[in-house]
């Protein structure tokens, strides 16, 4: 991406990293090997996003529904998440990137919860970009959790019912302090959101690819960004209104 394209960059990119198991089957690898391979793909993507000036990158590592997978796979994914956090901490410091996590932490082990909290505290002051990893996350859980917090605030008379609108709700939703998702990428060939960032992607541009996550490259990311740059984002307005605002 060149500097002349900077104005067309999304501020916030989200990625559903899908296709690890199918990659392993495709290459006749043992169970779990696809997840190991997929873990290595994230680093160059993060570095490229930081390099070209994207402010936030959010990746879907483990969904609320993934708890239903075979116990072997759940245990492997939890171990890989812990390994990833340990590996990412020095990288976050090197690249001045804040590391955050979203999701229902109640089902995670105390050890993993403590590690996540430590990583967030350790990188909280870093400002070049925010990398968020969604763990035990679901969009419907996120919206429900926000509604519970707002209801409690209303019961405590901290807010009034007539103050509740989309702007207020957005402050209680995960990542409410970051820009909304501009571009959502899903690898692996499926064409659905799978309960990911339902509120935050309300106006996101969608990019679906048959590429399996372990085969996703910086070059394909640039292709997705180029497609994003060519789309007209109207947010309910007409094309004529958008053109008038540009002139």
PDB file of C-alpha atoms in Angstrom:
ATOM      1  CA  UNK A   1       0.000   0.000   0.000  1.00  0.00           C
ATOM      2  CA  UNK A   2       1.357   3.433  -0.870  1.00  0.00           C
ATOM      3  CA  UNK A   3       1.021   6.621   1.123  1.00  0.00           C
ATOM      4  CA  UNK A   4      -1.315   8.024  -1.545  1.00  0.00           C
ATOM      5  CA  UNK A   5      -3.787   5.316  -0.548  1.00  0.00           C
ATOM      6  CA  UNK A   6      -3.676   6.129   3.172  1.00  0.00           C
ATOM      7  CA  UNK A   7      -6.938   8.087   3.073  1.00  0.00           C
ATOM      8  CA  UNK A   8      -8.684   4.974   1.799  1.00  0.00           C
ATOM      9  CA  UNK A   9      -7.382   2.707   4.550  1.00  0.00           C
ATOM     10  CA  UNK A  10      -9.820   1.267   7.064  1.00  0.00           C
ATOM     11  CA  UNK A  11      -9.158   2.418  10.607  1.00  0.00           C
ATOM     12  CA  UNK A  12     -10.289  -0.900  12.059  1.00  0.00           C
ATOM     13  CA  UNK A  13      -9.915  -4.320  10.426  1.00  0.00           C
ATOM     14  CA  UNK A  14     -11.451  -7.493  11.853  1.00  0.00           C
ATOM     15  CA  UNK A  15     -10.556 -11.019  10.730  1.00  0.00           C
ATOM     16  CA  UNK A  16     -12.372 -14.324  11.201  1.00  0.00           C
ATOM     17  CA  UNK A  17      -9.407 -16.684  10.970  1.00  0.00           C
ATOM     18  CA  UNK A  18     -11.125 -19.780   9.580  1.00  0.00           C
ATOM     19  CA  UNK A  19      -9.847 -22.901   7.844  1.00  0.00           C
ATOM     20  CA  UNK A  20      -7.141 -24.337  10.109  1.00  0.00           C
ATOM     21  CA  UNK A  21      -8.636 -27.832  10.315  1.00  0.00           C
ATOM     22  CA  UNK A  22      -9.345 -27.957   6.587  1.00  0.00           C
ATOM     23  CA  UNK A  23      -5.757 -26.899   5.921  1.00  0.00           C
ATOM     24  CA  UNK A  24      -4.519 -29.832   8.001  1.00  0.00           C
ATOM     25  CA  UNK A  25      -6.786 -32.258   6.141  1.00  0.00           C
ATOM     26  CA  UNK A  26      -5.754 -30.818   2.790  1.00  0.00           C
ATOM     27  CA  UNK A  27      -2.088 -31.430   3.588  1.00  0.00           C
ATOM     28  CA  UNK A  28      -2.703 -34.742   5.397  1.00  0.00           C
ATOM     29  CA  UNK A  29      -1.358 -33.354   8.662  1.00  0.00           C
ATOM     30  CA  UNK A  30      -2.169 -34.693  12.087  1.00  0.00           C
ATOM     31  CA  UNK A  31      -5.033 -33.236  14.147  1.00  0.00           C
ATOM     32  CA  UNK A  32      -4.212 -29.832  15.569  1.00  0.00           C
ATOM     33  CA  UNK A  33      -1.378 -29.133  13.144  1.00  0.00           C
ATOM     34  CA  UNK A  34      -3.501 -26.634  11.239  1.00  0.00           C
ATOM     35  CA  UNK A  35      -3.927 -24.532  14.368  1.00  0.00           C
ATOM     36  CA  UNK A  36      -0.171 -24.517  14.930  1.00  0.00           C
ATOM     37  CA  UNK A  37       0.366 -23.369  11.343  1.00  0.00           C
ATOM     38  CA  UNK A  38      -2.387 -20.762  11.582  1.00  0.00           C
ATOM     39  CA  UNK A  39      -0.760 -19.220  14.643  1.00  0.00           C
ATOM     40  CA  UNK A  40       2.337 -18.306  12.634  1.00  0.00           C
ATOM     41  CA  UNK A  41       0.315 -16.403  10.013  1.00  0.00           C
ATOM     42  CA  UNK A  42      -0.809 -13.677  12.397  1.00  0.00           C
ATOM     43  CA  UNK A  43       2.585 -12.040  12.998  1.00  0.00           C
ATOM     44  CA  UNK A  44       3.228 -10.713   9.463  1.00  0.00           C
ATOM     45  CA  UNK A  45      -0.404  -9.551   9.219  1.00  0.00           C
ATOM     46  CA  UNK A  46      -0.088  -7.567  12.464  1.00  0.00           C
ATOM     47  CA  UNK A  47       3.219  -6.048  11.394  1.00  0.00           C
ATOM     48  CA  UNK A  48       1.835  -5.033   8.003  1.00  0.00           C
ATOM     49  CA  UNK A  49      -1.246  -3.410   9.523  1.00  0.00           C
ATOM     50  CA  UNK A  50       0.941  -1.428  11.887  1.00  0.00           C
ATOM     51  CA  UNK A  51       3.339  -0.444   9.098  1.00  0.00           C
ATOM     52  CA  UNK A  52       0.648   0.973   6.799  1.00  0.00           C
ATOM     53  CA  UNK A  53      -1.206   2.836   9.544  1.00  0.00           C
ATOM     54  CA  UNK A  54      -4.260   0.774  10.475  1.00  0.00           C
ATOM     55  CA  UNK A  55      -5.290   1.804  13.987  1.00  0.00           C
ATOM     56  CA  UNK A  56      -6.956  -1.396  15.184  1.00  0.00           C
ATOM     57  CA  UNK A  57      -6.897  -5.078  14.255  1.00  0.00           C
ATOM     58  CA  UNK A  58      -9.306  -7.511  15.917  1.00  0.00           C
ATOM     59  CA  UNK A  59      -9.041 -11.257  15.314  1.00  0.00           C
ATOM     60  CA  UNK A  60     -11.447 -14.075  16.181  1.00  0.00           C
ATOM     61  CA  UNK A  61      -9.398 -16.756  17.952  1.00  0.00           C
ATOM     62  CA  UNK A  62     -12.028 -18.738  19.886  1.00  0.00           C
ATOM     63  CA  UNK A  63     -15.785 -18.255  19.779  1.00  0.00           C
ATOM     64  CA  UNK A  64     -18.473 -18.914  22.368  1.00  0.00           C
ATOM     65  CA  UNK A  65     -19.563 -21.832  20.190  1.00  0.00           C
ATOM     66  CA  UNK A  66     -16.055 -23.303  19.982  1.00  0.00           C
ATOM     67  CA  UNK A  67     -16.510 -24.695  23.493  1.00  0.00           C
ATOM     68  CA  UNK A  68     -18.636 -27.365  21.774  1.00  0.00           C
ATOM     69  CA  UNK A  69     -15.655 -28.713  19.841  1.00  0.00           C
ATOM     70  CA  UNK A  70     -13.884 -31.961  20.877  1.00  0.00           C
ATOM     71  CA  UNK A  71     -12.097 -31.559  24.218  1.00  0.00           C
ATOM     72  CA  UNK A  72      -8.735 -32.342  22.605  1.00  0.00           C
ATOM     73  CA  UNK A  73      -9.140 -29.380  20.262  1.00  0.00           C
ATOM     74  CA  UNK A  74     -10.389 -27.039  23.003  1.00  0.00           C
ATOM     75  CA  UNK A  75      -7.384 -27.907  25.180  1.00  0.00           C
ATOM     76  CA  UNK A  76      -5.033 -27.392  22.240  1.00  0.00           C
ATOM     77  CA  UNK A  77      -6.535 -23.998  21.394  1.00  0.00           C
ATOM     78  CA  UNK A  78      -6.284 -22.854  25.015  1.00  0.00           C
ATOM     79  CA  UNK A  79      -2.626 -23.916  25.122  1.00  0.00           C
ATOM     80  CA  UNK A  80      -1.925 -22.125  21.838  1.00  0.00           C
ATOM     81  CA  UNK A  81      -3.623 -18.958  23.125  1.00  0.00           C
ATOM     82  CA  UNK A  82      -1.407 -18.984  26.193  1.00  0.00           C
ATOM     83  CA  UNK A  83       1.656 -19.582  24.008  1.00  0.00           C
ATOM     84  CA  UNK A  84       0.598 -16.776  21.667  1.00  0.00           C
ATOM     85  CA  UNK A  85       0.280 -14.253  24.494  1.00  0.00           C
ATOM     86  CA  UNK A  86       3.772 -15.076  25.794  1.00  0.00           C
ATOM     87  CA  UNK A  87       5.172 -14.725  22.260  1.00  0.00           C
ATOM     88  CA  UNK A  88       3.304 -11.510  21.492  1.00  0.00           C
ATOM     89  CA  UNK A  89       4.349  -9.521  24.569  1.00  0.00           C
ATOM     90  CA  UNK A  90       7.906  -8.724  23.382  1.00  0.00           C
ATOM     91  CA  UNK A  91       6.555  -8.076  19.884  1.00  0.00           C
ATOM     92  CA  UNK A  92       3.977  -5.646  21.250  1.00  0.00           C
ATOM     93  CA  UNK A  93       6.725  -3.779  23.056  1.00  0.00           C
ATOM     94  CA  UNK A  94       8.914  -3.744  19.942  1.00  0.00           C
ATOM     95  CA  UNK A  95       6.146  -2.352  17.725  1.00  0.00           C
ATOM     96  CA  UNK A  96       4.400  -0.180  20.358  1.00  0.00           C
ATOM     97  CA  UNK A  97       1.109  -2.115  20.007  1.00  0.00           C
ATOM     98  CA  UNK A  98      -1.500  -2.403  22.761  1.00  0.00           C
ATOM     99  CA  UNK A  99      -2.765  -5.977  23.263  1.00  0.00           C
ATOM    100  CA  UNK A 100      -6.353  -6.473  24.400  1.00  0.00           C
ATOM    101  CA  UNK A 101      -8.847  -9.306  24.776  1.00  0.00           C
ATOM    102  CA  UNK A 102     -12.625  -9.454  24.505  1.00  0.00           C
ATOM    103  CA  UNK A 103     -15.015 -12.231  25.449  1.00  0.00           C
ATOM    104  CA  UNK A 104     -16.525 -14.068  28.395  1.00  0.00           C
ATOM    105  CA  UNK A 105     -13.540 -14.804  30.632  1.00  0.00           C
ATOM    106  CA  UNK A 106     -15.566 -16.755  33.197  1.00  0.00           C
ATOM    107  CA  UNK A 107     -15.027 -20.031  31.315  1.00  0.00           C
ATOM    108  CA  UNK A 108     -11.264 -19.568  30.975  1.00  0.00           C
ATOM    109  CA  UNK A 109      -8.739 -20.961  33.418  1.00  0.00           C
ATOM    110  CA  UNK A 110      -7.523 -18.629  36.195  1.00  0.00           C
ATOM    111  CA  UNK A 111      -4.005 -18.960  34.786  1.00  0.00           C
ATOM    112  CA  UNK A 112      -5.079 -17.770  31.328  1.00  0.00           C
ATOM    113  CA  UNK A 113      -7.216 -14.959  32.784  1.00  0.00           C
ATOM    114  CA  UNK A 114      -4.283 -13.716  34.843  1.00  0.00           C
ATOM    115  CA  UNK A 115      -1.976 -13.839  31.822  1.00  0.00           C
ATOM    116  CA  UNK A 116      -4.472 -11.879  29.715  1.00  0.00           C
ATOM    117  CA  UNK A 117      -4.845  -9.212  32.406  1.00  0.00           C
ATOM    118  CA  UNK A 118      -1.068  -8.959  32.759  1.00  0.00           C
ATOM    119  CA  UNK A 119      -0.606  -8.567  28.992  1.00  0.00           C
ATOM    120  CA  UNK A 120      -3.249  -5.844  28.837  1.00  0.00           C
ATOM    121  CA  UNK A 121      -1.703  -3.937  31.724  1.00  0.00           C
ATOM    122  CA  UNK A 122       1.811  -4.336  30.336  1.00  0.00           C
ATOM    123  CA  UNK A 123       0.889  -2.934  26.894  1.00  0.00           C
ATOM    124  CA  UNK A 124      -1.837  -0.434  27.868  1.00  0.00           C
ATOM    125  CA  UNK A 125       0.347   2.619  27.188  1.00  0.00           C
ATOM    126  CA  UNK A 126       1.389   1.534  23.672  1.00  0.00           C
ATOM    127  CA  UNK A 127      -0.169   3.752  21.028  1.00  0.00           C
ATOM    128  CA  UNK A 128       0.807   2.795  17.459  1.00  0.00           C
ATOM    129  CA  UNK A 129      -2.016   0.241  17.086  1.00  0.00           C
ATOM    130  CA  UNK A 130      -4.413  -1.915  19.105  1.00  0.00           C
ATOM    131  CA  UNK A 131      -4.423  -5.685  18.551  1.00  0.00           C
ATOM    132  CA  UNK A 132      -7.499  -7.328  20.071  1.00  0.00           C
ATOM    133  CA  UNK A 133      -7.880 -11.097  20.354  1.00  0.00           C
ATOM    134  CA  UNK A 134     -11.446 -12.375  20.787  1.00  0.00           C
ATOM    135  CA  UNK A 135     -11.456 -15.391  23.124  1.00  0.00           C
ATOM    136  CA  UNK A 136     -14.658 -17.139  24.282  1.00  0.00           C
ATOM    137  CA  UNK A 137     -16.409 -14.343  22.409  1.00  0.00           C
ATOM    138  CA  UNK A 138     -19.811 -14.070  20.766  1.00  0.00           C
ATOM    139  CA  UNK A 139     -21.562 -11.024  19.397  1.00  0.00           C
ATOM    140  CA  UNK A 140     -24.875 -11.918  21.048  1.00  0.00           C
ATOM    141  CA  UNK A 141     -23.091 -12.372  24.387  1.00  0.00           C
ATOM    142  CA  UNK A 142     -21.447  -8.976  23.886  1.00  0.00           C
ATOM    143  CA  UNK A 143     -24.768  -7.196  23.262  1.00  0.00           C
ATOM    144  CA  UNK A 144     -26.459  -9.017  26.153  1.00  0.00           C
ATOM    145  CA  UNK A 145     -23.584  -8.160  28.493  1.00  0.00           C
ATOM    146  CA  UNK A 146     -23.811  -4.493  27.505  1.00  0.00           C
ATOM    147  CA  UNK A 147     -27.577  -4.518  28.107  1.00  0.00           C
ATOM    148  CA  UNK A 148     -27.046  -6.011  31.575  1.00  0.00           C
ATOM    149  CA  UNK A 149     -24.541  -3.290  32.442  1.00  0.00           C
ATOM    150  CA  UNK A 150     -26.858  -0.553  31.216  1.00  0.00           C
ATOM    151  CA  UNK A 151     -29.807  -2.045  33.130  1.00  0.00           C
ATOM    152  CA  UNK A 152     -27.717  -2.144  36.304  1.00  0.00           C
ATOM    153  CA  UNK A 153     -26.645   1.474  35.776  1.00  0.00           C
ATOM    154  CA  UNK A 154     -30.307   2.443  35.379  1.00  0.00           C
ATOM    155  CA  UNK A 155     -31.270   0.546  38.561  1.00  0.00           C
ATOM    156  CA  UNK A 156     -28.468   2.390  40.367  1.00  0.00           C
ATOM    157  CA  UNK A 157     -29.889   5.657  38.981  1.00  0.00           C
ATOM    158  CA  UNK A 158     -26.596   6.389  37.245  1.00  0.00           C
ATOM    159  CA  UNK A 159     -28.416   6.863  33.938  1.00  0.00           C
ATOM    160  CA  UNK A 160     -32.013   7.608  32.993  1.00  0.00           C
ATOM    161  CA  UNK A 161     -34.017   5.434  30.631  1.00  0.00           C
ATOM    162  CA  UNK A 162     -34.454   8.251  28.102  1.00  0.00           C
ATOM    163  CA  UNK A 163     -30.650   8.629  27.930  1.00  0.00           C
ATOM    164  CA  UNK A 164     -30.259   5.156  26.444  1.00  0.00           C
ATOM    165  CA  UNK A 165     -29.569   5.432  22.724  1.00  0.00           C
ATOM    166  CA  UNK A 166     -27.169   3.892  20.219  1.00  0.00           C
ATOM    167  CA  UNK A 167     -24.314   6.160  21.290  1.00  0.00           C
ATOM    168  CA  UNK A 168     -24.662   5.253  24.953  1.00  0.00           C
ATOM    169  CA  UNK A 169     -25.095   1.556  24.153  1.00  0.00           C
ATOM    170  CA  UNK A 170     -21.950   1.673  22.048  1.00  0.00           C
ATOM    171  CA  UNK A 171     -19.935   2.819  25.065  1.00  0.00           C
ATOM    172  CA  UNK A 172     -20.834  -0.379  26.922  1.00  0.00           C
ATOM    173  CA  UNK A 173     -20.131  -2.743  24.033  1.00  0.00           C
ATOM    174  CA  UNK A 174     -16.686  -4.353  23.671  1.00  0.00           C
ATOM    175  CA  UNK A 175     -14.183  -2.082  21.863  1.00  0.00           C
ATOM    176  CA  UNK A 176     -16.502   0.898  22.359  1.00  0.00           C
ATOM    177  CA  UNK A 177     -13.470   3.184  22.634  1.00  0.00           C
ATOM    178  CA  UNK A 178     -12.119   2.103  19.226  1.00  0.00           C
ATOM    179  CA  UNK A 179     -13.362   3.080  15.740  1.00  0.00           C
ATOM    180  CA  UNK A 180     -16.152   0.850  14.391  1.00  0.00           C
ATOM    181  CA  UNK A 181     -14.988  -2.018  12.204  1.00  0.00           C
ATOM    182  CA  UNK A 182     -14.545  -0.735   8.638  1.00  0.00           C
ATOM    183  CA  UNK A 183     -13.482  -3.986   6.994  1.00  0.00           C
ATOM    184  CA  UNK A 184     -14.325  -7.539   8.048  1.00  0.00           C
ATOM    185  CA  UNK A 185     -12.296 -10.323   6.421  1.00  0.00           C
ATOM    186  CA  UNK A 186     -13.293 -13.977   6.630  1.00  0.00           C
ATOM    187  CA  UNK A 187     -10.992 -16.698   5.365  1.00  0.00           C
ATOM    188  CA  UNK A 188     -11.928 -20.317   4.736  1.00  0.00           C
ATOM    189  CA  UNK A 189     -14.727 -19.984   2.202  1.00  0.00           C
ATOM    190  CA  UNK A 190     -17.802 -19.537   4.421  1.00  0.00           C
ATOM    191  CA  UNK A 191     -20.090 -16.549   3.904  1.00  0.00           C
ATOM    192  CA  UNK A 192     -21.355 -15.691   7.380  1.00  0.00           C
ATOM    193  CA  UNK A 193     -20.423 -13.571  10.397  1.00  0.00           C
ATOM    194  CA  UNK A 194     -20.619 -16.489  12.858  1.00  0.00           C
ATOM    195  CA  UNK A 195     -21.701 -14.255  15.748  1.00  0.00           C
ATOM    196  CA  UNK A 196     -18.590 -12.053  15.522  1.00  0.00           C
ATOM    197  CA  UNK A 197     -18.718  -8.326  16.391  1.00  0.00           C
ATOM    198  CA  UNK A 198     -22.391  -7.999  15.423  1.00  0.00           C
ATOM    199  CA  UNK A 199     -22.702  -4.459  16.793  1.00  0.00           C
ATOM    200  CA  UNK A 200     -19.260  -3.232  15.746  1.00  0.00           C
ATOM    201  CA  UNK A 201     -19.594  -4.405  12.118  1.00  0.00           C
ATOM    202  CA  UNK A 202     -22.976  -2.778  11.458  1.00  0.00           C
ATOM    203  CA  UNK A 203     -21.520  -0.765   8.547  1.00  0.00           C
ATOM    204  CA  UNK A 204     -18.411  -2.795   7.799  1.00  0.00           C
ATOM    205  CA  UNK A 205     -17.418  -3.760   4.290  1.00  0.00           C
ATOM    206  CA  UNK A 206     -17.195  -7.547   3.984  1.00  0.00           C
ATOM    207  CA  UNK A 207     -14.451  -9.513   2.247  1.00  0.00           C
ATOM    208  CA  UNK A 208     -14.851 -13.288   1.950  1.00  0.00           C
ATOM    209  CA  UNK A 209     -12.110 -15.487   0.540  1.00  0.00           C
ATOM    210  CA  UNK A 210     -11.725 -19.191  -0.188  1.00  0.00           C
ATOM    211  CA  UNK A 211      -8.158 -18.965   1.134  1.00  0.00           C
ATOM    212  CA  UNK A 212      -7.680 -21.007   4.286  1.00  0.00           C
ATOM    213  CA  UNK A 213      -6.254 -19.003   7.188  1.00  0.00           C
ATOM    214  CA  UNK A 214      -2.838 -20.751   7.254  1.00  0.00           C
ATOM    215  CA  UNK A 215      -2.447 -19.751   3.586  1.00  0.00           C
ATOM    216  CA  UNK A 216      -3.540 -16.123   4.021  1.00  0.00           C
ATOM    217  CA  UNK A 217      -0.780 -13.688   3.081  1.00  0.00           C
ATOM    218  CA  UNK A 218       0.081 -10.014   3.364  1.00  0.00           C
ATOM    219  CA  UNK A 219      -0.441  -9.823  -0.406  1.00  0.00           C
ATOM    220  CA  UNK A 220      -4.045 -10.995  -0.074  1.00  0.00           C
ATOM    221  CA  UNK A 221      -4.568  -8.556   2.795  1.00  0.00           C
ATOM    222  CA  UNK A 222      -3.430  -5.772   0.461  1.00  0.00           C
ATOM    223  CA  UNK A 223      -5.879  -7.092  -2.146  1.00  0.00           C
ATOM    224  CA  UNK A 224      -8.703  -6.884   0.395  1.00  0.00           C
ATOM    225  CA  UNK A 225      -7.625  -3.347   1.323  1.00  0.00           C
ATOM    226  CA  UNK A 226      -7.586  -2.355  -2.356  1.00  0.00           C
ATOM    227  CA  UNK A 227     -11.141  -3.656  -2.766  1.00  0.00           C
ATOM    228  CA  UNK A 228     -12.160  -1.722   0.345  1.00  0.00           C
ATOM    229  CA  UNK A 229     -10.618   1.443  -1.089  1.00  0.00           C
ATOM    230  CA  UNK A 230     -12.704   1.050  -4.251  1.00  0.00           C
ATOM    231  CA  UNK A 231     -16.028   0.752  -2.468  1.00  0.00           C
ATOM    232  CA  UNK A 232     -18.329   3.693  -1.911  1.00  0.00           C
ATOM    233  CA  UNK A 233     -19.386   3.851   1.718  1.00  0.00           C
ATOM    234  CA  UNK A 234     -22.666   5.732   1.873  1.00  0.00           C
ATOM    235  CA  UNK A 235     -23.965   5.118   5.416  1.00  0.00           C
ATOM    236  CA  UNK A 236     -27.555   5.583   4.243  1.00  0.00           C
ATOM    237  CA  UNK A 237     -26.847   8.553   1.975  1.00  0.00           C
ATOM    238  CA  UNK A 238     -27.073   8.640  -1.817  1.00  0.00           C
ATOM    239  CA  UNK A 239     -24.081   8.547  -4.152  1.00  0.00           C
ATOM    240  CA  UNK A 240     -24.876  12.134  -5.151  1.00  0.00           C
ATOM    241  CA  UNK A 241     -24.657  13.296  -1.530  1.00  0.00           C
ATOM    242  CA  UNK A 242     -21.324  11.561  -1.069  1.00  0.00           C
ATOM    243  CA  UNK A 243     -19.935  13.215  -4.194  1.00  0.00           C
ATOM    244  CA  UNK A 244     -21.151  16.641  -3.066  1.00  0.00           C
ATOM    245  CA  UNK A 245     -19.435  16.191   0.288  1.00  0.00           C
ATOM    246  CA  UNK A 246     -16.166  15.352  -1.467  1.00  0.00           C
ATOM    247  CA  UNK A 247     -16.307  18.463  -3.658  1.00  0.00           C
TER     248      UNK A 247
END
